[in-house]
Coordinates of C-alpha atoms in Angstrom, one line a residue:
Chain A
M265 CA -5.0 7.3 24.3
S266 CA -3.7 6.6 27.6
T267 CA -2.4 3.7 29.8
P268 CA -4.9 1.9 32.0
R269 CA -5.1 2.9 35.2
S270 CA -7.0 1.9 38.4
S271 CA -9.4 4.2 39.7
G272 CA -8.5 6.7 42.3
Y273 CA -6.2 8.5 40.7
F274 CA -7.4 12.2 39.2
R275 CA -4.8 14.6 38.7
T276 CA -5.6 17.8 39.6
S277 CA -3.4 20.3 38.5
Y278 CA -2.1 21.3 34.9
E279 CA 1.8 20.4 36.5
R280 CA 0.5 17.5 37.3
D281 CA -1.6 16.2 33.9
A282 CA 1.8 17.3 32.4
A283 CA 3.9 15.3 34.2
L284 CA 6.8 12.9 32.8
V285 CA 6.6 10.7 35.4
D286 CA 3.7 11.3 38.3
T287 CA 2.0 8.3 40.6
R288 CA 4.5 6.8 43.1
T289 CA 4.4 3.7 41.1
Q290 CA 6.5 4.8 38.0
K291 CA 8.7 6.5 40.0
A292 CA 9.7 3.3 41.7
W293 CA 9.3 1.5 38.1
L294 CA 12.0 4.5 36.7
G295 CA 14.7 3.3 39.9
V296 CA 14.5 -0.3 39.0
L297 CA 15.0 0.5 35.2
A298 CA 18.1 2.8 35.6
I299 CA 19.9 0.6 38.0
A300 CA 19.2 -2.9 35.9
L301 CA 20.3 -0.6 32.8
T302 CA 23.6 1.2 34.6
A303 CA 24.6 -3.2 35.8
L304 CA 24.4 -4.3 32.7
P305 CA 27.8 -4.2 31.6
F306 CA 29.1 -5.1 34.4
L307 CA 27.3 -8.4 34.3
A308 CA 26.5 -8.6 30.6
G309 CA 29.6 -11.2 28.3
S310 CA 30.2 -9.2 24.8
F311 CA 28.2 -10.5 22.6
T312 CA 25.2 -8.8 24.8
L313 CA 27.0 -5.9 25.3
D314 CA 27.4 -5.2 21.6
L315 CA 23.7 -6.0 20.9
A316 CA 22.8 -3.8 24.0
N317 CA 25.2 -0.6 21.8
Q318 CA 23.6 -1.5 18.4
V319 CA 19.9 -0.9 20.1
L320 CA 20.8 1.9 21.5
L321 CA 22.1 3.4 18.4
F322 CA 19.2 2.1 16.0
S323 CA 16.6 3.3 19.1
I324 CA 17.8 7.6 18.4
G325 CA 17.7 7.3 14.6
A326 CA 13.5 5.0 15.3
V327 CA 12.7 8.4 17.3
A328 CA 13.1 10.6 15.4
L329 CA 12.1 9.1 13.1
M330 CA 8.9 8.2 15.3
L331 CA 8.6 12.2 16.0
L332 CA 8.2 12.1 12.3
T333 CA 6.2 9.8 11.4
G334 CA 4.4 8.7 14.2
Y335 CA 3.8 12.4 15.1
A336 CA 3.6 14.5 12.6
G337 CA 2.4 12.8 10.1
Q338 CA 5.1 12.8 7.7
I339 CA 6.5 9.8 5.7
S340 CA 10.2 9.8 5.3
L341 CA 11.9 6.9 2.9
G342 CA 15.2 8.5 2.7
H343 CA 16.1 7.5 7.2
A344 CA 19.0 5.4 5.7
G345 CA 20.6 8.2 4.0
L346 CA 20.4 11.0 6.7
L347 CA 22.5 8.6 8.8
A348 CA 24.4 8.2 6.1
A349 CA 24.9 12.6 5.5
G350 CA 25.9 11.7 9.8
A351 CA 28.3 9.6 9.1
F352 CA 29.9 10.9 5.9
T353 CA 30.1 14.3 7.8
T354 CA 32.3 12.7 10.4
G355 CA 34.4 10.3 7.5
V356 CA 35.3 13.6 6.0
L357 CA 35.7 15.3 8.4
F358 CA 38.2 13.4 9.8
K359 CA 39.7 12.3 7.1
E360 CA 40.9 15.3 5.9
F361 CA 41.0 17.3 8.4
A362 CA 41.8 15.4 10.8
A363 CA 39.2 17.3 13.0
P364 CA 38.0 15.8 16.3
V365 CA 34.8 14.6 17.8
W366 CA 33.6 17.8 19.1
V367 CA 34.2 19.1 15.3
T368 CA 32.4 16.5 13.8
L369 CA 29.5 16.0 16.3
P370 CA 27.8 19.8 16.0
A371 CA 29.1 19.9 11.9
S372 CA 26.5 16.0 10.9
A373 CA 24.1 17.9 13.7
A374 CA 24.5 20.8 11.5
V375 CA 24.0 19.0 8.2
G376 CA 21.3 17.3 9.3
A377 CA 19.4 20.4 10.1
L378 CA 20.8 21.4 6.7
I379 CA 18.5 18.1 4.8
G380 CA 16.1 18.7 7.0
L381 CA 15.1 22.1 6.1
V382 CA 15.9 21.2 2.2
F383 CA 14.2 18.3 2.4
G384 CA 11.3 19.4 4.7
L385 CA 10.3 22.7 1.5
P386 CA 9.4 20.1 -0.3
S387 CA 6.7 18.7 2.2
L388 CA 5.0 22.4 2.4
R389 CA 3.7 22.0 -0.8
L390 CA 3.4 17.8 -1.0
R391 CA 1.4 15.4 1.0
G392 CA 1.4 11.7 1.5
L393 CA 3.0 9.5 -1.0
Y394 CA 4.8 12.3 -3.2
L395 CA 7.0 13.3 -0.1
A396 CA 7.6 9.8 0.5
V397 CA 9.0 9.9 -2.6
S398 CA 10.8 12.7 -3.0
T399 CA 13.1 11.2 0.6
L400 CA 13.3 8.2 -1.5
A401 CA 14.9 11.2 -4.0
L402 CA 17.2 12.2 -0.8
H403 CA 18.4 8.6 0.4
F404 CA 19.9 8.1 -3.2
M405 CA 21.6 11.4 -3.5
V406 CA 23.0 10.7 -0.3
I407 CA 24.2 7.9 -1.3
H408 CA 25.5 8.8 -4.9
A409 CA 27.7 11.9 -3.0
G410 CA 28.8 8.9 -0.3
Q411 CA 30.3 6.8 -3.3
E412 CA 31.5 9.3 -5.4
Y413 CA 33.5 10.8 -2.8
E414 CA 34.6 7.0 -1.7
T415 CA 35.8 7.0 -5.4
R416 CA 37.2 10.2 -5.7
R417 CA 39.3 9.7 -2.9
G418 CA 40.2 5.8 -3.6
F419 CA 38.9 4.8 -0.1
S420 CA 36.7 2.3 -2.1
T421 CA 36.0 0.0 0.2
G422 CA 35.5 2.4 3.0
V423 CA 36.6 5.5 5.5
V424 CA 38.3 4.4 8.3
I425 CA 37.4 6.8 11.1
D426 CA 39.3 5.7 14.5
A427 CA 37.0 6.5 17.5
P428 CA 38.2 7.7 20.7
I429 CA 36.6 5.2 23.3
S430 CA 37.6 1.6 21.7
D431 CA 35.8 0.5 25.5
P432 CA 32.4 -1.3 24.9
R433 CA 31.2 -0.7 28.4
A434 CA 32.2 3.1 27.7
W435 CA 30.8 2.7 24.6
Y436 CA 27.3 1.8 26.4
F437 CA 27.0 4.5 28.7
V438 CA 27.8 7.3 25.7
L439 CA 25.1 5.8 23.7
L440 CA 22.5 5.1 26.6
A441 CA 23.4 9.0 27.5
A442 CA 22.7 9.9 23.9
S443 CA 19.6 7.4 23.5
V444 CA 18.3 8.4 27.1
A445 CA 18.6 12.1 25.8
T446 CA 16.8 11.8 22.8
I447 CA 14.2 10.4 24.3
L448 CA 14.5 13.1 27.2
L449 CA 14.2 15.3 24.5
S450 CA 11.5 14.5 22.0
L451 CA 8.7 13.4 25.0
N452 CA 9.8 17.0 26.3
L453 CA 9.1 18.6 22.7
L454 CA 6.0 16.6 22.2
R455 CA 4.0 17.7 25.4
S456 CA 5.0 21.3 24.7
R457 CA 3.5 23.9 22.4
T458 CA 5.3 22.4 19.4
G459 CA 4.6 18.4 20.9
R460 CA 0.6 19.4 20.1
A461 CA 0.7 21.3 16.4
W462 CA 2.3 18.4 15.6
R463 CA -0.4 15.8 16.4
A464 CA -3.0 19.1 15.6
I465 CA -1.5 18.6 11.3
H466 CA -1.0 15.0 12.0
G467 CA -4.9 15.3 12.2
R468 CA -6.3 17.4 9.9
E469 CA -3.9 20.5 8.5
A470 CA -6.6 22.6 7.5
V471 CA -8.4 22.4 11.3
A472 CA -4.8 23.1 12.4
A473 CA -4.4 26.2 10.7
A474 CA -7.6 27.2 11.3
L475 CA -6.4 26.6 15.3
G476 CA -4.0 29.7 15.0
I477 CA -1.2 27.0 14.2
N478 CA 1.4 27.7 12.0
V479 CA 1.6 24.4 9.9
H480 CA 4.3 25.6 7.7
W481 CA 6.1 26.0 10.2
A482 CA 5.4 23.3 12.5
K483 CA 6.4 21.1 9.3
L484 CA 10.1 22.6 9.0
S485 CA 11.1 21.8 12.8
V486 CA 9.9 18.6 13.0
F487 CA 11.9 17.5 10.0
V488 CA 14.7 19.6 11.0
I489 CA 14.8 18.1 14.9
S490 CA 14.5 14.6 13.1
C491 CA 16.9 14.7 10.8
T492 CA 19.3 16.1 13.2
L493 CA 18.6 13.4 15.7
T494 CA 19.2 11.3 13.4
S495 CA 22.5 13.0 10.9
V496 CA 23.7 12.7 14.8
A497 CA 22.8 8.9 15.5
G498 CA 24.9 9.1 12.0
C499 CA 27.8 10.5 13.7
L500 CA 27.7 7.7 16.5
F501 CA 27.3 5.1 13.8
A502 CA 30.6 6.2 12.2
Y503 CA 32.7 5.6 15.3
Y504 CA 31.1 3.2 16.6
R505 CA 31.6 1.1 13.6
G506 CA 34.9 2.4 12.8
F507 CA 33.8 2.4 9.4
V508 CA 31.9 4.0 6.5
S509 CA 31.2 3.2 3.7
A510 CA 28.1 3.5 1.6
E511 CA 27.6 0.1 1.5
A512 CA 25.7 0.1 5.4
F513 CA 23.3 2.4 4.2
S514 CA 20.8 0.2 1.3
L515 CA 16.9 0.8 1.4
F516 CA 16.9 -2.2 3.6
L517 CA 18.4 0.4 6.4
T518 CA 15.1 2.5 5.8
I519 CA 12.8 -0.5 6.1
Q520 CA 14.0 -1.9 9.1
Y521 CA 13.4 2.2 10.3
V522 CA 10.1 2.2 9.2
A523 CA 9.4 -1.5 10.4
A524 CA 10.1 -0.3 14.2
V525 CA 7.8 2.6 14.1
I526 CA 5.0 0.2 12.6
I527 CA 6.6 -3.0 14.9
G528 CA 6.6 -0.8 17.8
G529 CA 3.6 1.4 17.8
I530 CA 2.9 4.7 15.4
G531 CA 2.2 7.3 18.1
S532 CA 4.2 6.4 20.7
I533 CA 8.3 6.7 21.7
L534 CA 7.8 3.2 24.0
G535 CA 7.1 1.7 20.4
A536 CA 10.3 2.8 18.6
V537 CA 12.7 1.8 21.4
L538 CA 9.7 -1.4 21.7
G539 CA 10.2 -1.6 17.5
T540 CA 14.2 -0.6 18.0
V541 CA 14.6 -3.8 20.3
F542 CA 12.8 -6.2 18.4
V543 CA 14.4 -4.8 15.2
V544 CA 17.9 -5.2 16.5
L545 CA 17.5 -9.2 17.9
F546 CA 15.4 -10.2 14.6
P547 CA 18.0 -11.2 12.8
Y548 CA 20.6 -12.8 15.2
A549 CA 17.0 -15.0 16.8
I550 CA 16.3 -15.9 13.4
E551 CA 19.9 -17.1 13.3
A552 CA 19.1 -18.7 16.1
A553 CA 16.3 -20.6 15.7
M554 CA 17.6 -21.2 11.5
A555 CA 20.4 -22.8 14.3
L556 CA 18.4 -24.9 16.6
L557 CA 16.8 -26.0 13.6
G558 CA 19.7 -27.6 11.7
L559 CA 19.0 -26.0 8.3
T560 CA 22.4 -23.1 9.2
G561 CA 24.0 -25.8 7.4
R562 CA 22.8 -25.5 4.1
L563 CA 20.9 -21.8 4.3
S564 CA 23.9 -20.1 5.4
S565 CA 25.4 -18.2 2.1
V566 CA 22.2 -16.9 1.3
I567 CA 21.1 -16.2 5.6
F568 CA 20.6 -12.8 4.5
A569 CA 17.8 -13.9 2.1
V570 CA 15.8 -15.6 5.4
N571 CA 15.8 -12.4 6.8
Y572 CA 14.5 -10.5 4.1
A573 CA 11.5 -13.4 3.5
S574 CA 10.7 -13.1 7.6
F575 CA 11.6 -10.1 8.0
G576 CA 8.8 -8.9 5.1
L577 CA 6.6 -10.9 6.6
V578 CA 6.7 -9.6 10.5
M579 CA 5.8 -6.6 9.0
I580 CA 3.1 -7.4 6.6
L581 CA 1.5 -9.6 9.9
F582 CA 1.6 -7.1 12.0
L583 CA 0.3 -4.0 9.8
L584 CA -2.6 -6.7 9.3
L585 CA -3.1 -8.3 12.6
E586 CA -1.9 -5.3 14.9
P587 CA -1.6 -2.1 13.3
Q588 CA -1.4 -0.6 16.8
G589 CA 1.8 -2.0 17.5
L590 CA 4.2 -4.2 20.5
V591 CA 2.5 -0.8 22.3
G592 CA -1.4 -1.5 21.9
I593 CA -0.4 -5.7 22.7
W594 CA 2.0 -3.6 25.7
R595 CA -1.7 -1.3 26.7
R596 CA -4.2 -4.5 26.3
V597 CA -2.0 -6.7 28.7
Q598 CA -1.6 -3.8 31.2
A599 CA -5.6 -3.4 30.6
W600 CA -6.1 -7.1 31.3
L601 CA -3.7 -7.6 34.8
L602 CA -5.5 -4.9 36.3
L603 CA -8.8 -6.3 35.7
W604 CA -8.2 -9.4 36.9
P605 CA -10.6 -11.5 37.5
F606 CA -12.7 -9.3 35.4
K607 CA -13.4 -8.9 31.5
Q608 CA -14.4 -5.9 30.6
K609 CA -13.1 -3.2 29.4
P610 CA -11.8 -0.1 30.8
L611 CA -14.4 3.2 29.5
G612 CA -13.5 5.1 27.1
K613 CA -11.4 2.7 24.9
Chain B
M49 CA 23.1 7.4 -33.4
Q50 CA 23.7 4.5 -31.4
L51 CA 22.7 6.8 -28.0
A52 CA 19.1 7.3 -30.0
V53 CA 19.4 3.7 -29.8
N54 CA 19.6 3.6 -26.0
I55 CA 17.5 5.8 -25.3
A56 CA 14.7 3.9 -27.1
V57 CA 16.0 0.8 -26.0
L58 CA 15.9 2.2 -21.9
A59 CA 13.1 4.4 -22.3
A60 CA 10.8 1.2 -24.0
I61 CA 12.0 -1.1 -20.4
Y62 CA 11.5 1.9 -18.2
A63 CA 7.4 2.6 -20.2
L64 CA 6.9 -0.7 -19.8
I65 CA 7.3 -1.3 -16.0
A66 CA 6.2 2.2 -14.9
C67 CA 2.2 1.4 -17.4
G68 CA 2.5 -0.8 -13.9
Y69 CA 2.9 1.9 -11.4
V70 CA 0.2 4.0 -13.2
L71 CA -2.1 1.2 -13.6
I72 CA -2.9 0.2 -10.4
Y73 CA -2.4 3.9 -8.8
R74 CA -5.1 5.7 -11.2
T75 CA -6.9 3.3 -10.1
S76 CA -7.4 2.3 -6.7
R77 CA -5.0 5.1 -5.1
V78 CA -1.9 2.8 -3.6
L79 CA 1.4 3.4 -4.4
S80 CA 3.2 -0.2 -4.9
L81 CA 6.7 -0.7 -3.9
A82 CA 6.5 -3.8 -5.1
H83 CA 6.6 -3.2 -8.6
G84 CA 10.6 -4.2 -8.7
E85 CA 10.1 -7.3 -7.4
L86 CA 7.2 -8.5 -8.8
M87 CA 9.1 -7.1 -12.2
M88 CA 11.9 -9.9 -11.1
L89 CA 9.8 -12.4 -10.1
G90 CA 8.2 -12.5 -13.8
A91 CA 11.5 -12.7 -14.8
Y92 CA 12.0 -15.7 -12.5
G93 CA 9.1 -16.9 -13.5
L94 CA 9.9 -16.9 -17.6
A95 CA 13.6 -19.0 -16.5
A96 CA 11.3 -21.4 -14.5
T97 CA 8.9 -21.8 -17.4
A98 CA 12.2 -21.9 -19.7
S99 CA 13.1 -25.5 -18.0
L100 CA 10.3 -27.3 -17.6
F101 CA 9.3 -26.7 -21.3
G102 CA 12.5 -26.6 -22.4
G103 CA 12.0 -27.6 -26.2
H104 CA 8.4 -25.6 -26.7
P105 CA 10.2 -22.1 -26.0
L106 CA 6.6 -19.9 -27.1
I107 CA 4.8 -22.1 -24.4
A108 CA 6.9 -21.4 -21.8
I109 CA 6.6 -17.7 -22.4
A110 CA 2.7 -18.0 -22.8
A111 CA 2.7 -20.4 -19.2
S112 CA 5.1 -17.5 -17.7
A113 CA 2.9 -14.2 -18.9
V114 CA -0.3 -16.1 -17.6
L115 CA 1.7 -16.8 -14.6
A116 CA 3.0 -13.4 -14.4
L117 CA -1.5 -12.0 -14.2
T118 CA -1.8 -14.7 -11.8
V119 CA 0.4 -13.5 -8.7
G120 CA -0.7 -10.2 -9.4
V121 CA -3.9 -10.6 -9.3
L122 CA -3.5 -12.8 -6.0
V123 CA -1.1 -10.1 -4.3
Y124 CA -4.7 -8.4 -4.3
V125 CA -6.8 -10.9 -3.5
M126 CA -5.1 -11.9 -0.3
L127 CA -3.1 -9.0 0.3
M128 CA -3.8 -5.4 -0.7
R129 CA -7.9 -6.2 -0.8
R130 CA -7.5 -5.9 3.1
M131 CA -5.9 -2.9 3.2
T132 CA -8.4 -0.9 1.2
G133 CA -9.9 2.3 3.4
E134 CA -5.9 2.4 5.3
S135 CA -4.5 5.2 5.8
V136 CA -1.5 5.4 2.4
L137 CA 1.0 5.0 5.0
A138 CA -0.7 1.6 5.7
A139 CA -0.3 0.8 1.9
V140 CA 2.5 2.2 0.9
L141 CA 4.6 -0.1 4.1
T142 CA 2.6 -3.8 3.2
T143 CA 3.5 -3.1 -0.5
I144 CA 6.9 -2.4 0.6
A145 CA 7.3 -5.4 3.3
L146 CA 5.6 -7.8 0.4
G147 CA 8.8 -6.3 -1.9
I148 CA 11.2 -7.9 0.7
L149 CA 9.7 -10.9 1.3
L150 CA 9.4 -11.7 -2.8
R151 CA 13.0 -10.6 -2.6
G152 CA 14.4 -12.9 0.3
L153 CA 11.9 -15.7 -1.1
M154 CA 13.4 -15.6 -4.4
I155 CA 16.9 -15.3 -3.7
L156 CA 16.4 -18.4 -1.1
M157 CA 14.2 -20.4 -4.6
F158 CA 16.6 -19.0 -7.4
G159 CA 19.8 -18.5 -5.7
T160 CA 21.7 -15.7 -6.1
Q161 CA 23.8 -16.8 -9.8
T162 CA 23.1 -14.7 -12.9
Q163 CA 20.3 -16.8 -15.1
Y164 CA 19.9 -16.3 -18.5
P165 CA 16.4 -17.4 -19.9
L166 CA 17.1 -16.8 -23.8
Q167 CA 19.3 -19.2 -24.0
Q168 CA 17.3 -22.1 -21.9
L169 CA 14.6 -21.1 -24.6
G170 CA 16.7 -22.1 -27.6
W171 CA 17.5 -18.5 -28.7
T172 CA 20.1 -16.2 -29.2
N173 CA 20.6 -12.7 -28.7
A174 CA 21.3 -11.2 -32.1
S175 CA 22.8 -7.9 -33.2
L176 CA 21.2 -5.9 -35.8
P177 CA 22.6 -3.4 -37.4
V178 CA 19.7 -0.2 -37.9
G179 CA 21.1 3.2 -39.9
A180 CA 24.2 4.9 -39.6
G181 CA 26.6 2.6 -37.7
A182 CA 24.4 1.6 -35.0
R183 CA 23.2 -1.9 -33.3
I184 CA 20.4 -3.1 -31.7
S185 CA 19.8 -6.8 -29.5
A186 CA 17.5 -8.9 -30.7
A187 CA 15.8 -9.4 -27.8
G188 CA 16.1 -5.1 -27.2
L189 CA 14.4 -4.7 -30.9
V190 CA 11.8 -6.8 -29.0
L191 CA 11.5 -4.8 -26.2
V192 CA 10.3 -1.2 -27.8
A193 CA 8.3 -3.4 -30.3
G194 CA 6.3 -4.8 -27.0
T195 CA 6.7 -1.5 -25.1
A196 CA 4.0 0.0 -27.6
T197 CA 2.1 -3.1 -28.0
V198 CA 1.6 -2.8 -25.4
Y199 CA 0.3 1.3 -24.9
L200 CA -1.2 0.8 -28.0
G201 CA -3.5 -2.0 -26.1
L202 CA -4.0 -0.6 -23.1
F203 CA -5.5 2.4 -24.6
A204 CA -7.4 0.5 -26.6
F205 CA -8.3 -1.2 -24.0
L206 CA -9.3 1.9 -21.6
R207 CA -11.4 3.3 -24.0
L208 CA -13.1 0.9 -26.0
T209 CA -13.7 -2.0 -23.6
R210 CA -16.1 -2.8 -20.7
W211 CA -13.9 -3.9 -18.7
G212 CA -12.0 -0.6 -19.3
I213 CA -14.1 1.7 -18.6
R214 CA -15.4 0.0 -15.5
M215 CA -11.0 0.6 -14.9
R216 CA -12.1 4.2 -15.8
A217 CA -14.8 4.4 -13.9
A218 CA -13.6 3.0 -10.8
G219 CA -10.6 5.2 -10.3
Q220 CA -11.8 8.7 -10.9
N221 CA -14.4 8.2 -8.4
P222 CA -14.8 5.4 -6.6
L223 CA -18.0 5.3 -5.1
L224 CA -19.7 6.1 -7.9
A225 CA -18.6 3.7 -9.4
A226 CA -19.6 1.3 -6.3
Q227 CA -23.3 2.5 -6.8
R228 CA -23.3 2.3 -10.2
G229 CA -22.8 -1.8 -9.5
I230 CA -19.0 -2.1 -10.3
R231 CA -17.7 -4.1 -8.4
L232 CA -14.5 -2.8 -7.0
H233 CA -12.7 -5.2 -6.0
G234 CA -12.7 -7.2 -8.9
V235 CA -11.7 -3.8 -10.5
Y236 CA -9.1 -3.4 -8.3
A237 CA -7.5 -7.1 -9.0
L238 CA -7.5 -7.4 -13.1
A239 CA -5.3 -3.1 -12.0
W240 CA -2.8 -5.1 -9.9
G241 CA -2.9 -8.5 -12.4
L242 CA -2.6 -6.7 -16.0
A243 CA 0.5 -4.1 -13.7
T244 CA 2.0 -7.3 -12.7
F245 CA 1.4 -9.1 -16.0
T246 CA 3.0 -5.8 -18.4
G247 CA 5.9 -5.3 -14.8
G248 CA 6.6 -9.4 -15.8
M249 CA 6.8 -9.0 -18.8
A250 CA 9.5 -5.9 -18.7
G251 CA 11.0 -8.2 -16.0
M252 CA 11.1 -11.1 -19.2
L253 CA 12.8 -9.0 -21.7
I254 CA 15.3 -7.6 -20.1
A255 CA 16.3 -10.7 -19.0
C256 CA 16.9 -11.8 -22.0
D257 CA 18.5 -9.4 -23.0
A258 CA 21.0 -9.0 -20.4
G259 CA 20.3 -12.5 -18.5
I260 CA 18.6 -11.7 -14.2
E261 CA 20.3 -10.3 -11.5
A262 CA 19.8 -9.0 -8.2
T263 CA 19.8 -5.5 -8.9
L264 CA 16.6 -6.0 -11.6
V265 CA 15.0 -4.6 -9.0
T266 CA 17.0 -1.0 -8.7
I267 CA 15.1 -0.9 -12.5
G268 CA 12.2 -1.0 -10.8
L269 CA 12.9 1.5 -8.9
K270 CA 14.2 3.8 -11.3
A271 CA 11.3 3.3 -13.7
F272 CA 8.8 5.0 -10.8
P273 CA 10.5 8.7 -11.3
A274 CA 9.5 8.1 -15.3
A275 CA 6.0 7.4 -13.7
L276 CA 5.8 10.2 -11.9
V277 CA 7.4 12.8 -14.0
G278 CA 5.0 11.8 -16.5
G279 CA 2.0 12.2 -13.6
L280 CA 0.9 9.2 -11.9
D281 CA -2.4 8.9 -14.0
S282 CA -1.4 9.2 -16.8
L283 CA -0.1 6.8 -19.8
L284 CA 0.4 8.8 -21.9
G285 CA 2.5 10.7 -18.7
A286 CA 4.7 7.6 -18.2
L287 CA 5.7 7.1 -21.9
A288 CA 6.5 11.0 -21.6
G289 CA 8.3 11.1 -18.2
S290 CA 10.0 7.1 -19.3
V291 CA 11.8 9.7 -22.4
I292 CA 13.1 12.4 -20.4
I293 CA 14.2 10.1 -17.4
A294 CA 16.1 7.3 -20.0
A295 CA 17.3 10.6 -22.2
A296 CA 18.9 12.3 -19.7
E297 CA 20.0 9.1 -18.1
V298 CA 22.4 8.2 -21.1
L299 CA 23.2 11.5 -21.7
L300 CA 24.9 12.1 -18.9
I301 CA 26.1 8.7 -18.7
N302 CA 27.9 9.7 -22.4
Y303 CA 28.8 12.9 -21.3
V304 CA 29.2 13.1 -17.7
D305 CA 30.1 10.5 -15.2
P306 CA 29.0 6.7 -15.3
L307 CA 28.7 6.4 -11.8
L308 CA 25.4 8.8 -12.5
S309 CA 23.5 6.0 -13.7
D310 CA 21.6 5.7 -10.3
V311 CA 20.9 9.3 -9.0
V312 CA 19.7 10.6 -12.5
P313 CA 16.4 10.0 -11.9
F314 CA 16.3 10.6 -8.5
F315 CA 18.1 14.5 -9.7
V316 CA 15.2 14.6 -12.6
L317 CA 12.5 13.5 -9.9
L318 CA 13.0 16.9 -7.6
A319 CA 13.1 18.8 -9.9
M320 CA 9.6 17.5 -11.2
L321 CA 8.7 17.8 -8.0
I322 CA 9.7 21.3 -7.1
L323 CA 8.0 22.3 -10.0
R324 CA 4.8 20.8 -11.0
P325 CA 4.0 17.8 -8.1
W326 CA 1.3 16.2 -10.7
G327 CA 3.8 15.4 -13.4
L328 CA 3.6 16.3 -16.4
C329 CA 0.3 15.2 -17.4
G330 CA -1.3 14.1 -14.3
T331 CA -4.5 16.4 -12.7
R332 CA -3.4 18.7 -10.1
E333 CA -6.4 17.9 -7.6
E334 CA -4.5 15.1 -7.1
L335 CA -2.3 16.4 -4.2
D336 CA -5.7 17.3 -2.4
R337 CA -7.0 13.7 -2.1
V338 CA -3.5 12.0 -1.2

């Protein structure tokens, strides 16, 4: 499913077909986006800047999950556990050995890769539900290990970490760089042989194997890459919050990541980003809506419950009514604008 | 001896919840991750009816049981029915979404304080002696007896009655079953109703024993490994799995570390997934159909 385009557009070479940005309009829009993203921290207030940082941080994990679930079709319910693994690796190394960033970041990545390998192994034999369940088990084990560390060492409320940078504006650029790097890496992987193999095993494993794709290798690689990226996100999370605690990585966080992938639109990196924006801003939107309705006073103690309920409702609505997610809506709007004032649907869709 | 009693009670809790997972999975090939929340809804349902029919505990219990059955059927008719034929991922995610929706609504409606429906019913939870120095709470005894009754009832229902046989047929081969004139939607709705009923019953009994708190959901989630260890499509397996998980949990908590309580079921689960993914008594071909 590609974006609708006006007529007179032809791809005449393989290079052009594989290019990430190929038309002049796209380049122009990308330039506008880059300028807007660079200008944002100088225009925005501290609250908006924090929101932007949260979105950027969340987007790394969401893109990683999109690779795993959206492209390779492997269900994972252990995403919060992976973030926790990265965060706790950072926390433990910082507390025990006073390790600097250039040690903790690669260490988190290595732990993530190792977990990805270990939990990718069952995926060679398990499919669908069973895989989801084994990743759920992963979540509980990592959280348990974290709690165990907290109680053994007497950090019952959590591990405090000093971040090397504290200025939110500096953080913004660090996180922006990390997020853009993740997206670029993913896009590049997806247009290569590896990415095509992932999509093939999503379609049908037997056919992929018949086409000469090493199914085991493809599955393990997507697990390792996705888990590594998520674990790195966990490391950044630990530094950004300056605090690591097992309570921060509840099952609800996993659900939020999965929701970002679903609401954004399965099988699209743009979808992961749109879904991230939606999921991160959603609680604030609910709070604002409640303030507008004058309910805040009465419901302030149970605001998280309102959040849960409305989040579940939105997820159900998307699953039932718009399985393509926000990306599906965006593409329909694009097609409508392109064809206006006519109503014909583009051919081949 | 006390340990054995504890294991029996915990195994009964897990078995009562696990049979809901098994019923839904075996009939409609959907894994319901909202089962913990549905169970909690049953518990809150009892608390609500207990305060409504204050002087008549039996009416309150019957009303809450009917309520649980109705909720299960409604969940299928209004939500899961529309997910038939969708991918495994979509169906599982729908149940997850339903779960957090229910959790939020329950906190909004009933608050976060621990409730004791048994006191509202006007009964007390006596502690009864069994054998050599061990004690069991009255609610715990009812729990074990109730689980045994439910399992016997389910076996009889699935083997002997018309609807039970239809349910097994729909689980074995939906297409063939539909062509023989079995109404699949009716059968699936019944499965959801029964599963929510047994889950709700588990919730009510746990609530009577220990009160209703937000952590009740975790018990629902921990019962899931029990269902999977036994094999997701086998009731007998669910029973065996519950005993294994409960024994492992109680013994490890007692002899190794109390903090392990939340992870033990998942350790056992992972070991099982590596050695024998289809479970103790499950059908092996399942794996390829998912």
